[in-house]
Coordinates of C-alpha atoms in Angstrom, one line a residue:
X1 CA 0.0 0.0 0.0
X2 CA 2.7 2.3 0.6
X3 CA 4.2 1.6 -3.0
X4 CA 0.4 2.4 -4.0
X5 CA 0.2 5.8 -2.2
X6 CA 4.2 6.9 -3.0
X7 CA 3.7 6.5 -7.0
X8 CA 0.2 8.3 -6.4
X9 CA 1.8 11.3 -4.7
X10 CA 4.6 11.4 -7.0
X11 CA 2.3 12.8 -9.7
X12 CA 1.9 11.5 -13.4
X13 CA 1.0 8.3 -14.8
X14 CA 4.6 7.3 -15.1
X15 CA 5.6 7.1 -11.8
X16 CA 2.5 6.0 -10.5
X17 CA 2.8 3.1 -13.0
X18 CA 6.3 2.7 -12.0
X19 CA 5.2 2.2 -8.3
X20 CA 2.3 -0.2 -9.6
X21 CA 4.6 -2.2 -10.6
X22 CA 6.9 -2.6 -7.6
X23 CA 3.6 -3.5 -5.5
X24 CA 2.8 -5.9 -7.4
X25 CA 6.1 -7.6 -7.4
X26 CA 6.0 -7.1 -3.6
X27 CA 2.4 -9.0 -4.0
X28 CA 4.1 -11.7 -5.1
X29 CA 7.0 -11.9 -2.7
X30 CA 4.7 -11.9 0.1
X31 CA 3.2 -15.3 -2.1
X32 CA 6.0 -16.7 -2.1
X33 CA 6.6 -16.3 1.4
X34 CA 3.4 -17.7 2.2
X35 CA 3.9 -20.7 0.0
X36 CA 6.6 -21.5 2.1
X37 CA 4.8 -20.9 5.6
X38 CA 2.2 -23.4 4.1
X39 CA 5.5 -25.7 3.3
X40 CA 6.9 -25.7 6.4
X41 CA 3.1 -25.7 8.2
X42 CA 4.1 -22.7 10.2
X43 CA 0.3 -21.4 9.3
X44 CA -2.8 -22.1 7.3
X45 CA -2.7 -19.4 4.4
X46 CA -5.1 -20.5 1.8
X47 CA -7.1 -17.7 2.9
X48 CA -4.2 -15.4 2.3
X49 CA -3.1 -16.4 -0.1
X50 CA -6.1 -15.9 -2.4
X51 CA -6.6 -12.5 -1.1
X52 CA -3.0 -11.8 -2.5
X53 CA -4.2 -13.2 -5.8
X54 CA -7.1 -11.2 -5.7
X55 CA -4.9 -7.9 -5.0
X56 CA -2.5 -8.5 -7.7
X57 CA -5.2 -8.8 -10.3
X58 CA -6.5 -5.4 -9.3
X59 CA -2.8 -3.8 -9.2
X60 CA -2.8 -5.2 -12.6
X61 CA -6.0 -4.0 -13.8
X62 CA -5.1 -0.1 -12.3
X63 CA -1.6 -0.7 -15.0
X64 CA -3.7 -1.5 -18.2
X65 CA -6.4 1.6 -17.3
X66 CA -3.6 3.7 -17.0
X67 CA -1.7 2.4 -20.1
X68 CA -5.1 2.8 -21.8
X69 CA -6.5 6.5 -20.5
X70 CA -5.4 9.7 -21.3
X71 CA -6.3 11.1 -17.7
X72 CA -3.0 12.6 -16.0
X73 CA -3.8 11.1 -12.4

């Protein structure tokens, strides 16, 4: 989220984008990191898990509006 609100503030499209991005890939660290919680049964994270899935997918839907509108956020 703070990837989110740091590309917002930095103003333009661009960045914004630029910060998408990096949330997203920190999406899927945190999955990966999960996975191997599940591994190693440290904790239940199916839950989680899908709710990082479901996150991602909207990061990545916020990246193709942007690539797509004209709108200077």
């Amino acid at each position: 989220m703070n990837n989110i609100v740091e590309g917002y503030e930095a103003g333009g499209n661009v960045m914004f984008k630029k910060f998408l991005q990096i949330s997203r890939g920190s999406c899927g660290e945190v999955r990966s990191m999960l996975y191997l919680a599940k591994d190693l049964k440290y904790i239940k994270v199916n839950g989680l898990l899908s709710d990082c899935m479901v996150l991602s997918k909207g990061i990545s839907k916020l990246i193709t509006y942007l690539d797509n509108t004209t709108c200077n956020l």
